[in-house]
Tab-separated table of C-alpha atoms in Angstrom:
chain	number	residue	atom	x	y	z
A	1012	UNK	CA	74.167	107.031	93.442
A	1013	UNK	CA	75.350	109.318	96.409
A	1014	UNK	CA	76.379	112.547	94.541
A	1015	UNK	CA	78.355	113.187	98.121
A	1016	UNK	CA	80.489	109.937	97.684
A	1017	UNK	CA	80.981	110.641	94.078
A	1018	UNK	CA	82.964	113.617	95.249
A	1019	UNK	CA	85.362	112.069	97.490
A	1020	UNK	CA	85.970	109.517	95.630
A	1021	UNK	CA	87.121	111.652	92.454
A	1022	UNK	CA	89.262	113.980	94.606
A	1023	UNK	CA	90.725	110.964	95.946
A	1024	UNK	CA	91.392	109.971	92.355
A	1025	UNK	CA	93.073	113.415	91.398
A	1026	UNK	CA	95.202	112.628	94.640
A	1027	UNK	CA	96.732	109.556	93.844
A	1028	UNK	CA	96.778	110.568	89.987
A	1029	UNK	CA	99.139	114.045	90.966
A	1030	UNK	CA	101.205	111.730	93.759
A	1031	UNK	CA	102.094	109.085	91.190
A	1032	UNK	CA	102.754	111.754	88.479
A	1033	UNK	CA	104.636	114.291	91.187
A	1034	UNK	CA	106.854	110.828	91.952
A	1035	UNK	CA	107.619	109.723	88.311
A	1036	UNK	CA	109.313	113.657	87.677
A	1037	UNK	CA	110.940	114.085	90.649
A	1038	UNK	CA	112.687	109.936	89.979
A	1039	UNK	CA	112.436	110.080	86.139
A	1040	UNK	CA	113.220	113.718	85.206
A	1041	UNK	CA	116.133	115.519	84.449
A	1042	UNK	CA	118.138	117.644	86.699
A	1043	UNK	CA	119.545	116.673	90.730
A	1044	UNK	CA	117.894	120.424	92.087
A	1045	UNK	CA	114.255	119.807	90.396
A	1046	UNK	CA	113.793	116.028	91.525
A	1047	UNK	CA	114.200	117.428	95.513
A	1048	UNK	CA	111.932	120.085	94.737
A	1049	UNK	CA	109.437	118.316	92.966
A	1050	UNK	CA	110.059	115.361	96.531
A	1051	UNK	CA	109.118	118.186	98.885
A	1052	UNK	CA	106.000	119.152	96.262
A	1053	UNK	CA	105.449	115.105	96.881
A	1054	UNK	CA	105.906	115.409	100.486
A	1055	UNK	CA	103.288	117.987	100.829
A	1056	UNK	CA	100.594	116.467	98.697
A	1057	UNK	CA	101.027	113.339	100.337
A	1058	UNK	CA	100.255	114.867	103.892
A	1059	UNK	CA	97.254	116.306	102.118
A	1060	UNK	CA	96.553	112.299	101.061
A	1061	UNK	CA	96.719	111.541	104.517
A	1062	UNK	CA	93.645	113.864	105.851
A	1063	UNK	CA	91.518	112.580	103.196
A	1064	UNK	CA	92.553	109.039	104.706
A	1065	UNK	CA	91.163	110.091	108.368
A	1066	UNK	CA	94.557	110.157	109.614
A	1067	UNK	CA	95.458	113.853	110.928
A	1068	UNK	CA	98.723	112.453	112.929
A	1069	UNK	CA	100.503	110.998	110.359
A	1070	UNK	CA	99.523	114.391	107.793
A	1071	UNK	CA	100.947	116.323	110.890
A	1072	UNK	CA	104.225	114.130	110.693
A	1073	UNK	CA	104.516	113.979	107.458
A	1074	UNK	CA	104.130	117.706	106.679
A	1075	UNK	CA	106.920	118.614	108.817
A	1076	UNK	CA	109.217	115.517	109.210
A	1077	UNK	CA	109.020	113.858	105.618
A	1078	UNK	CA	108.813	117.109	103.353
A	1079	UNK	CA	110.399	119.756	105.675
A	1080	UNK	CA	113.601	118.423	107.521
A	1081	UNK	CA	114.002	115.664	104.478
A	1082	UNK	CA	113.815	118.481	101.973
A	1083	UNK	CA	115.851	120.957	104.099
A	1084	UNK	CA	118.453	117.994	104.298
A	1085	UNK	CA	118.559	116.784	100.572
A	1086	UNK	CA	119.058	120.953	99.828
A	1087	UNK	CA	121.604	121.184	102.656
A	1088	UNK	CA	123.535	117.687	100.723
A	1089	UNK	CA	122.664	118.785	97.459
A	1090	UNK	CA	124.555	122.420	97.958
A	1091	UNK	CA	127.177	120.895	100.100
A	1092	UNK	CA	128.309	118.043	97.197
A	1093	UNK	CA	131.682	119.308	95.879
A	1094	UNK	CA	131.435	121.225	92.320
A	1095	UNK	CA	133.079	118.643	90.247
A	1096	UNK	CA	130.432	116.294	90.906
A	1097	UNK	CA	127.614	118.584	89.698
A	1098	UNK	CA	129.371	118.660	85.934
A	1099	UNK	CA	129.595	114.637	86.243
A	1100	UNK	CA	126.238	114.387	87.276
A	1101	UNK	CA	125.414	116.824	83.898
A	1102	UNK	CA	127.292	114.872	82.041
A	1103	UNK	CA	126.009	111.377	83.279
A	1104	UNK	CA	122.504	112.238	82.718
A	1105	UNK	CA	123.354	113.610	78.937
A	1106	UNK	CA	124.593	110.138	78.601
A	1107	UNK	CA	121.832	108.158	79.609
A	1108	UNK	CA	119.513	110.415	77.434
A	1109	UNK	CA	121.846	109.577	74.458
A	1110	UNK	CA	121.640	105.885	75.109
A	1111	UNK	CA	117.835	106.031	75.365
A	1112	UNK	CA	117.527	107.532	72.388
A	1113	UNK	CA	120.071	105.273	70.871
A	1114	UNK	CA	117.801	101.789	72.831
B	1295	UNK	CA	86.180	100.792	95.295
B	1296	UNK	CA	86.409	102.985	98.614
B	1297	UNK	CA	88.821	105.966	98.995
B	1298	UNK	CA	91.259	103.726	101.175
B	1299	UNK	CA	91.562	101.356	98.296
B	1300	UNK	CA	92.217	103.874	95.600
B	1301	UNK	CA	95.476	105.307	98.175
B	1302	UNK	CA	96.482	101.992	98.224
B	1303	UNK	CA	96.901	100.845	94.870
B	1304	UNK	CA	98.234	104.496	94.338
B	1305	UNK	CA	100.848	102.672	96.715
B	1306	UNK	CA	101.647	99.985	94.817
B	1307	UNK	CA	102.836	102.163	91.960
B	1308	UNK	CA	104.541	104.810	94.033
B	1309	UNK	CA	106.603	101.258	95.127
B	1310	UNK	CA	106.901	100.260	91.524
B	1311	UNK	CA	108.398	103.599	90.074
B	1312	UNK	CA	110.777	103.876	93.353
B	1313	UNK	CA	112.112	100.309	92.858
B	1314	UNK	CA	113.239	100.980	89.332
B	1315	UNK	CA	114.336	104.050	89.886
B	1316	UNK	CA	116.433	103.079	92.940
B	1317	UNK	CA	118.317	100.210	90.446
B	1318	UNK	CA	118.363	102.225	87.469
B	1319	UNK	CA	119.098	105.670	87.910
B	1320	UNK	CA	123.052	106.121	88.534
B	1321	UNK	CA	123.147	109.158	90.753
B	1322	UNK	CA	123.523	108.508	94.978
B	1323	UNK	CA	121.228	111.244	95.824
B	1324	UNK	CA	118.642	110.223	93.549
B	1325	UNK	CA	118.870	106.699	94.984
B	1326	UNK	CA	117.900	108.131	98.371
B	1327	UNK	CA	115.199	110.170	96.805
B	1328	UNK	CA	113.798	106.724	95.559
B	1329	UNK	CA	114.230	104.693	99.027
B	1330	UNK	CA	112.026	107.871	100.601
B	1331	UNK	CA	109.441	107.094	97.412
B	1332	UNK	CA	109.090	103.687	98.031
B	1333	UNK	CA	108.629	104.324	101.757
B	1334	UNK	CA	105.594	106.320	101.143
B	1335	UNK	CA	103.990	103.807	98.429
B	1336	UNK	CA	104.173	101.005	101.726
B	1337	UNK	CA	102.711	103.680	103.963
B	1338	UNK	CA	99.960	104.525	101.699
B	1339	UNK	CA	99.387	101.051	101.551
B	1340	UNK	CA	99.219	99.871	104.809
B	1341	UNK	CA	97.079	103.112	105.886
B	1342	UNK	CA	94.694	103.056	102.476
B	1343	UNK	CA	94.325	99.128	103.335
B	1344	UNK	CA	93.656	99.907	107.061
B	1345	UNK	CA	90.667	102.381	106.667
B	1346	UNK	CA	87.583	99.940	106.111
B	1347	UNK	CA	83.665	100.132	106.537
B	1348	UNK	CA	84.326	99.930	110.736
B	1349	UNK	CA	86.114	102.979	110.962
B	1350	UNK	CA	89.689	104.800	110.932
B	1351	UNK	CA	92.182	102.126	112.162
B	1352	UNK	CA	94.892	103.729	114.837
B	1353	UNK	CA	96.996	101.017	114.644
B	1354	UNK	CA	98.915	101.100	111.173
B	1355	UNK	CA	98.388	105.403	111.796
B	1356	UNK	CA	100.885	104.496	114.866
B	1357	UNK	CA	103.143	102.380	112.789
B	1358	UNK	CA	103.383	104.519	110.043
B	1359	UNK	CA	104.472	107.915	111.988
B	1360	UNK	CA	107.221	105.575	113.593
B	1361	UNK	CA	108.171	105.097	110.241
B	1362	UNK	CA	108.360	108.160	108.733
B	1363	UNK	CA	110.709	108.837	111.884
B	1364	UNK	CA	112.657	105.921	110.759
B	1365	UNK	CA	112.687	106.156	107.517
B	1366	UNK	CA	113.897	110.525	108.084
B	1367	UNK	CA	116.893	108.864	110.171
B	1368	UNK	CA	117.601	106.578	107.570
B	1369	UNK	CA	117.741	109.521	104.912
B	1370	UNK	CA	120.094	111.439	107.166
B	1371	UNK	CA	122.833	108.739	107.883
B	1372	UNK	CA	122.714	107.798	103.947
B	1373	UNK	CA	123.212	111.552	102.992
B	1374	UNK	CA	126.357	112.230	105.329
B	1375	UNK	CA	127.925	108.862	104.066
B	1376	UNK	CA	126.516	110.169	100.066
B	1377	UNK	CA	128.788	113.536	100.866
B	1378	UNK	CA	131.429	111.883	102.337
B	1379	UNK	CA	131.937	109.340	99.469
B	1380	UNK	CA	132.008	112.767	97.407
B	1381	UNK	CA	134.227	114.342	99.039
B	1382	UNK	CA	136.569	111.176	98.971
B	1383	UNK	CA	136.055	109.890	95.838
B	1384	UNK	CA	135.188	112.609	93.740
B	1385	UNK	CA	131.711	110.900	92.271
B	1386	UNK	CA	128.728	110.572	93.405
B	1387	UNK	CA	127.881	107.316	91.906
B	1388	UNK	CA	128.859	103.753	92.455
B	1389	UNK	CA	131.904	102.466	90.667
B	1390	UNK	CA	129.377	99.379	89.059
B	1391	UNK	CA	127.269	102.250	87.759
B	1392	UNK	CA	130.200	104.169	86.266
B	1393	UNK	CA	132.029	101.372	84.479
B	1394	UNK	CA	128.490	100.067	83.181
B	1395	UNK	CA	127.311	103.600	81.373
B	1396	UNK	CA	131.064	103.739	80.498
B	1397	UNK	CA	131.206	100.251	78.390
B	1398	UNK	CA	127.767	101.580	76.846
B	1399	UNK	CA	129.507	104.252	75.566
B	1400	UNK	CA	132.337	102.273	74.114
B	1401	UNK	CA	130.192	99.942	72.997
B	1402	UNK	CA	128.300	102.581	70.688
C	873	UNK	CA	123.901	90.027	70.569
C	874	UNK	CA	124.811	90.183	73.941
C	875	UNK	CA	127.135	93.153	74.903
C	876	UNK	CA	126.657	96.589	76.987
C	877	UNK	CA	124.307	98.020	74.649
C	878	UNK	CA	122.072	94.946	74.412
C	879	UNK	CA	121.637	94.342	77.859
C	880	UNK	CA	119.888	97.256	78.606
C	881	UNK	CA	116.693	96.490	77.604
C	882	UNK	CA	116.615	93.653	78.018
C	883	UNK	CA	117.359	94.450	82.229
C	884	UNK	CA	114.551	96.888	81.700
C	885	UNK	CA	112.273	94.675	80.789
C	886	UNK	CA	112.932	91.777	82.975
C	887	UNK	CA	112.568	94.465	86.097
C	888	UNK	CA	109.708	95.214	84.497
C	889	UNK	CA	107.854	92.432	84.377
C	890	UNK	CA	108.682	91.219	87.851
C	891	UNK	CA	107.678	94.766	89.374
C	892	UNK	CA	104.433	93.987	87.606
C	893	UNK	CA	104.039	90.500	88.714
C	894	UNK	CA	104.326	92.180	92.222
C	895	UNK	CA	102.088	95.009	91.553
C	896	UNK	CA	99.297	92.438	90.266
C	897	UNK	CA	99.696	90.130	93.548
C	898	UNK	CA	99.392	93.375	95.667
C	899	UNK	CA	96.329	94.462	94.280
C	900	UNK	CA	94.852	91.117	94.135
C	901	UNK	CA	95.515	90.417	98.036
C	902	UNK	CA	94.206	94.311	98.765
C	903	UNK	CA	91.202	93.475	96.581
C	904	UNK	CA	89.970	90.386	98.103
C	905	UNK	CA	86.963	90.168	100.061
C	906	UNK	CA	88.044	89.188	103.598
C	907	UNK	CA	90.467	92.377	103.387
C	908	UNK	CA	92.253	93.656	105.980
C	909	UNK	CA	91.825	93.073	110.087
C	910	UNK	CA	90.549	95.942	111.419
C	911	UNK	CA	91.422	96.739	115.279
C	912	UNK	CA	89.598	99.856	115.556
C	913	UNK	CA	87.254	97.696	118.059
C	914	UNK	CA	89.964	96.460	119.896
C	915	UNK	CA	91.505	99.808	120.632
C	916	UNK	CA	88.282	101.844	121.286
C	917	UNK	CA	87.014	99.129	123.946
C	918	UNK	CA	90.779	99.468	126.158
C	919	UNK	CA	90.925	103.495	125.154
C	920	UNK	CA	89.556	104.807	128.742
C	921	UNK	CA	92.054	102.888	130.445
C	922	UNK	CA	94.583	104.216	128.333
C	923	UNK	CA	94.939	107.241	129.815
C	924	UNK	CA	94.495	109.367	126.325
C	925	UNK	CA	91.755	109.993	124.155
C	926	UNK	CA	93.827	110.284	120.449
C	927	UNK	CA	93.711	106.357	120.370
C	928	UNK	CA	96.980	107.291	117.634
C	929	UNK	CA	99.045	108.973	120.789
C	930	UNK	CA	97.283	105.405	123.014
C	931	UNK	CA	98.494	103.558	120.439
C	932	UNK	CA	102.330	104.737	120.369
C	933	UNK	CA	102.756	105.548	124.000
C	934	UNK	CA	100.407	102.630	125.748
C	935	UNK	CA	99.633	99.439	123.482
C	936	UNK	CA	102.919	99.499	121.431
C	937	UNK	CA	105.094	101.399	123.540
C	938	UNK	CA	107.971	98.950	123.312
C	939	UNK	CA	108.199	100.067	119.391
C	940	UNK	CA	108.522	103.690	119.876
C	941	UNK	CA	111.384	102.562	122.678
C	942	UNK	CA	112.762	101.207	119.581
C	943	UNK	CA	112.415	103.696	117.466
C	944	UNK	CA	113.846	106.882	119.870
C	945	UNK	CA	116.871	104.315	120.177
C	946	UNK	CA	117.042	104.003	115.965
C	947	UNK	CA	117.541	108.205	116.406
C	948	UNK	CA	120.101	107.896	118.518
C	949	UNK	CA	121.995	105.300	116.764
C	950	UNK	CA	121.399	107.424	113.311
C	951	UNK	CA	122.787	110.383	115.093
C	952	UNK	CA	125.638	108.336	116.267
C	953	UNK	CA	126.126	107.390	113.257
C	954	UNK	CA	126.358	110.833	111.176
C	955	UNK	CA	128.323	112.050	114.238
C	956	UNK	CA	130.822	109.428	113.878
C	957	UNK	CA	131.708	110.438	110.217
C	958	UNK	CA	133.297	113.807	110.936
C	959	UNK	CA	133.068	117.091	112.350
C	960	UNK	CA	129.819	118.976	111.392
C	961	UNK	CA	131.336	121.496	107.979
C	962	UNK	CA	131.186	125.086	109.001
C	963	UNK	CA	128.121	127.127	106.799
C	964	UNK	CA	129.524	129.827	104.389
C	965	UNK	CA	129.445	132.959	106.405
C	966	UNK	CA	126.500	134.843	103.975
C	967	UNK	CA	124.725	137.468	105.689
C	968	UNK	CA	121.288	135.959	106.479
C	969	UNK	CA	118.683	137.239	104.606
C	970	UNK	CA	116.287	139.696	106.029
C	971	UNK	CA	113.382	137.753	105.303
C	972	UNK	CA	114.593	134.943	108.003
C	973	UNK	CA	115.355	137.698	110.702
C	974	UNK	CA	112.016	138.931	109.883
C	975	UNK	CA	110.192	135.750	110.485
C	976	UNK	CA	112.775	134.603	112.955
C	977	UNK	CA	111.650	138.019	115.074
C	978	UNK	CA	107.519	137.131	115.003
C	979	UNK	CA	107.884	133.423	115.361
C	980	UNK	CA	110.831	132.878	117.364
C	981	UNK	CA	109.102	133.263	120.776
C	982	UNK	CA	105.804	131.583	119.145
C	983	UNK	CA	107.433	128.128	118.505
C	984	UNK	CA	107.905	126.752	122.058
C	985	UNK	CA	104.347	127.435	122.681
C	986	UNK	CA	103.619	125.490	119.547
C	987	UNK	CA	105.175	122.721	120.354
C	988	UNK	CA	104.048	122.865	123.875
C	989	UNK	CA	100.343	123.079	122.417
C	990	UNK	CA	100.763	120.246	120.031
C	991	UNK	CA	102.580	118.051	122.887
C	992	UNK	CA	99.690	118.846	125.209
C	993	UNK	CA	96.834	118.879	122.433
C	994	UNK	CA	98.342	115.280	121.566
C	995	UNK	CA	96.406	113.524	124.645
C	996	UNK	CA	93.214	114.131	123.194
C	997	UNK	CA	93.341	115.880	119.418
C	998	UNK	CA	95.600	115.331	116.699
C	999	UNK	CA	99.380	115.819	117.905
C	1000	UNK	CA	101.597	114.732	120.119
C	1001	UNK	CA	105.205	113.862	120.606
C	1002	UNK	CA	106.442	113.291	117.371
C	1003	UNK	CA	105.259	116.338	115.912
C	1004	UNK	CA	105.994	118.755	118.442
C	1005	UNK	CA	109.709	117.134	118.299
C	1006	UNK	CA	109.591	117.943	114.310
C	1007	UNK	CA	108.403	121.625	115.047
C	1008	UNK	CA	111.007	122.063	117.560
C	1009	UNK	CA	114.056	120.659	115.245
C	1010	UNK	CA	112.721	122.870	112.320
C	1011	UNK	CA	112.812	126.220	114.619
C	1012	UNK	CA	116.334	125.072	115.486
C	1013	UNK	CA	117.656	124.404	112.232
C	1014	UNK	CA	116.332	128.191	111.514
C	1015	UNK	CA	118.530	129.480	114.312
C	1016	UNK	CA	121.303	127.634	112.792
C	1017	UNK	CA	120.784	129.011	109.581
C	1018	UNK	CA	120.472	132.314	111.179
C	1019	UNK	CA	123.789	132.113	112.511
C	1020	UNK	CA	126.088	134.818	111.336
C	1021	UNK	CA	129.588	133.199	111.963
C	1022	UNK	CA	130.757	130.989	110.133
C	1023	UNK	CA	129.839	127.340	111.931
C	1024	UNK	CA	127.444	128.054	115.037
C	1025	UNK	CA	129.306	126.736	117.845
C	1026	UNK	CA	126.693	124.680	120.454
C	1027	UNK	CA	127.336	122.825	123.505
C	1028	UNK	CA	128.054	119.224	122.659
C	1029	UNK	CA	127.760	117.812	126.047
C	1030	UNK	CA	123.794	118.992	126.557
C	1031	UNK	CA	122.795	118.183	123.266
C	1032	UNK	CA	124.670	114.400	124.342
C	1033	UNK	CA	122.337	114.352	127.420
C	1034	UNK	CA	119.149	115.570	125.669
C	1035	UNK	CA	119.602	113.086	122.277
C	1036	UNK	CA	119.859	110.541	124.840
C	1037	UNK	CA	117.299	111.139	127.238
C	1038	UNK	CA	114.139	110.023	125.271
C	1039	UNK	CA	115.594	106.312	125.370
C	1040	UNK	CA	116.797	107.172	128.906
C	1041	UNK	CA	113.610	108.028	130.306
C	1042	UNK	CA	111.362	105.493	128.255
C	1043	UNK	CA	113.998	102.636	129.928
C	1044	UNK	CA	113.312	104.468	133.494
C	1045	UNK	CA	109.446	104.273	133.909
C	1046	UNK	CA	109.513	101.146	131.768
C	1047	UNK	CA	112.128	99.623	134.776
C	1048	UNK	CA	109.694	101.268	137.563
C	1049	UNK	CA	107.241	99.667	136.601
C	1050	UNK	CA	108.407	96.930	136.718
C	1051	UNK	CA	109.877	97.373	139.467
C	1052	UNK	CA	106.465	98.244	141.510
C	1053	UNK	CA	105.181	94.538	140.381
C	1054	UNK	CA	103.844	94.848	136.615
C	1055	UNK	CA	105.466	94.031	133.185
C	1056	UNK	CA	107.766	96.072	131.475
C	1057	UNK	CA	106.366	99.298	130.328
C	1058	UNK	CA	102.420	98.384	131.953
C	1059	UNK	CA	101.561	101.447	133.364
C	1060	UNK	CA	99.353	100.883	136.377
C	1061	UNK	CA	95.912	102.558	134.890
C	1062	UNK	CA	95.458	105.360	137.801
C	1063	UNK	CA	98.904	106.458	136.770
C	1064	UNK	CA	99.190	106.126	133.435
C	1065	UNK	CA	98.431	109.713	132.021
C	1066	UNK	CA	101.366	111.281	133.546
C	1067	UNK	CA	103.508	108.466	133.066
C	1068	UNK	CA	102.782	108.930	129.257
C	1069	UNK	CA	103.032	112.924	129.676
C	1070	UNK	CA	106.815	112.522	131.277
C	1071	UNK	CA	107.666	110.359	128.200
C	1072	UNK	CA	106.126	112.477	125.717
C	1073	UNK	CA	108.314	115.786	126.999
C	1074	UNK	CA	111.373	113.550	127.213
C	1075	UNK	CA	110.607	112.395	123.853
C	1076	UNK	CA	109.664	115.235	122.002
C	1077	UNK	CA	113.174	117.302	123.305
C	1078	UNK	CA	114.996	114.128	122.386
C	1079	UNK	CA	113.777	114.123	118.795
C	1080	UNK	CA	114.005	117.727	118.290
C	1081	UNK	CA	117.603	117.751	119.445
C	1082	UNK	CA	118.094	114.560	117.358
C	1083	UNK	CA	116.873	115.962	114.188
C	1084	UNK	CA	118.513	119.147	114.511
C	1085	UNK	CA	121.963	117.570	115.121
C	1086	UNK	CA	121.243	115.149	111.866
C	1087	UNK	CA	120.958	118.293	110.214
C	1088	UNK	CA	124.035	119.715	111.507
C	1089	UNK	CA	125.908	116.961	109.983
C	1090	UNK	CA	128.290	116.321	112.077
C	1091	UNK	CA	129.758	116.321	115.652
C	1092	UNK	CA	128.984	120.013	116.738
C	1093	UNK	CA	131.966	122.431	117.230
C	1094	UNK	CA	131.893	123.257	120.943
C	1095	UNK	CA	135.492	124.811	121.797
C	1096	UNK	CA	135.962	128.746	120.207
């Protein structure tokens, strides 16, 4: 077998493994402030995804356009929301972990 | 299995996990985050499905920078209405969400 | 027993199953042998009549033109849309921190030959309108963060014109052409790189001015 193709092939594996993983924390995890971060972390490996795909415009696009102005607008809602809904949100997500554990 | 194909199954779950997270997480903002998710999965997809044995397809490259555009405008118009429903209403989830979690608690 | 605390596992697994169901018809239609049509062919054989060598940037601005009309005129309507909800919030007056004046001072004059680069670059290399657009909103929205009052007051009427005028001048030379006897948006071939150079510009202002005003938030503040 082509030790060359063997290479690209597992770095293309690592990709996708870190994209779906970088995905399930920033939906899954706890905490409004570390799920955008961890989306613009997701942003940026995906544009890496696309070079290794042959496709240099859409990386271009989606290094600027889908992790920098969507991240700079999630932060810009995010510290915008009104305080009261930050302790609801606390308190929401304390809830669902309590009925998780309780399922 | 090429490179292309590997993206695009990666695709398929990055849909998956967005899709369950857009129904069953409670919190607005984190719905968006999941509609953006999902976007990507069917972008990997059609561009990991597109890149075969003949060479780098252009033509689902094209489509899919027109939708990132689309799906950044999206993203925009559903966080100004997400801030203006919390400025409003005071919460930043819907009102189905909040009396479900709330009869869970009851019922405990 | 059926009751709030029962049903959520039981919703979890029924969405789970049917996301897999989905997932497993995905993969088998990705996985089967005829795969996917492939119209690399199709565009390389039409790409010197094109008037570009990216056959990406040929793709968007020749052989689907009509969807990137479509999709300049989905920015406008999303900016009409964000404008329509209010007045854009004023920033908290902070002092901005040095490190943005800093960068602000090197890059500031660098980014409009960026742009101009990747617009120009876009014919032939990786690039082109949408990206140059993107790099143009993001050195905006650092000038608005830079701003030291509190709410950076911009003209609304020229940012109007300019969100506009991507759509505006797509419609135009779409129009002309058909006026001078072809279909809507067929560039004659002798004409067509500058054709697709005058929508590029038009686009890439109009998306940068788009994108920064979605950041905004709202309708700007022009009057003191």
């Amino acid at each position: 077998m082509d030790p060359q193709l063997n290479t690209g092939l597992l770095l293309d594996g690592v990709l996708v493994a870190v994209l779906v993983w970088v995905a399930w924390a920033a939906l899954w995890g706890r905490g409004l402030f570390r799920s955008i971060v961890l989306f613009i972390a997701f942003g940026m490996i995906l544009s890496i995804a696309w070079i290794r795909l042959g496709a240099p415009d859409v990386g271009l696009a989606e290094a600027a356009i889908g992790a920098g102005l969507t991240g700079a607008l999630l932060l810009a809602t995010w510290g915008a929301l009104p305080e009261r809904v930050g302790e609801e949100e606390a308190a929401d997500e304390q809830a669902e972990e309590s009925a998780d554990e309780r399922a | 299995m090429s490179g292309g194909l590997l993206f695009a199954l990666g695709g398929i779950a990055l849909f998956a996990i967005g899709i369950s997270a857009l129904v069953l997480r409670p919190h607005l903002l984190r719905k968006i985050l999941a509609l953006n998710v999902m976007a990507s999965g069917v972008f990997l997809i059609l561009v990991g499905g597109g890149s075969g044995v003949q060479g780098v397809d252009p033509v689902p490259q094209a489509m899919v920078i027109t939708g990132i555009v689309v799906s950044v405008s999206a993203t925009a118009l559903g966080l100004a209405l997400v801030l203006r429903i919390a400025r409003m209403t005071g919460h930043a989830s819907l009102p189905e969400d909040r009396n479900r979690a709330a009869a869970e608690a009851k019922a405990e | 027993m059926s009751g709030p605390s029962a049903q959520r596992p039981v919703l979890r697994a029924v969405l789970g199953l049917a996301l897999l169901a989905v997932a497993a018809g995905l993969a088998n239609a990705l996985m089967a042998p005829s795969g996917f049509p492939n119209l690399t062919a199709a565009v390389d054989a039409s790409l010197e009549s094109s008037g570009v060598g990216n056959p990406v940037t040929a793709v968007l601005l020749n052989f689907r033109a009509y969807d990137t009309l479509l999709e300049m005129a989905v920015l406008a309507a999303a900016l009409a849309g964000v404008w329509s909800l209010g007045r854009a919030t004023p920033t908290l007056a902070l002092r901005p921190s040095p490190v943005l004046v800093g960068l602000l001072r090197v890059l500031g004059p660098l980014f409009p030959i960026i742009c101009g680069y990747l617009l120009w670059a876009g014919a032939s290399q990786p690039g082109g309108a949408f990206q140059a657009g993107a790099v143009l909103a993001t050195s905006a929205v650092l000038y608005v963060l830079l701003a030291r009052e509190a709410g950076p007051r911009l003209p609304e009427l020229p940012m109007r014109v300019a969100a506009v005028a991507g759509v505006g001048v797509f419609l135009a030379v779409g129009l002309a052409v058909m006026a001078a006897g072809g279909g809507f948006l067929e560039y004659p071939p002798a004409l067509s790189k500058t054709l697709i150079l005058a929508i590029e510009t038009a686009a890439m202002i109009s998306i940068a001015v788009t994108l920064a005003g979605l950041f905004l938030g709202g309708r700007p503040r022009s009057e003191p």
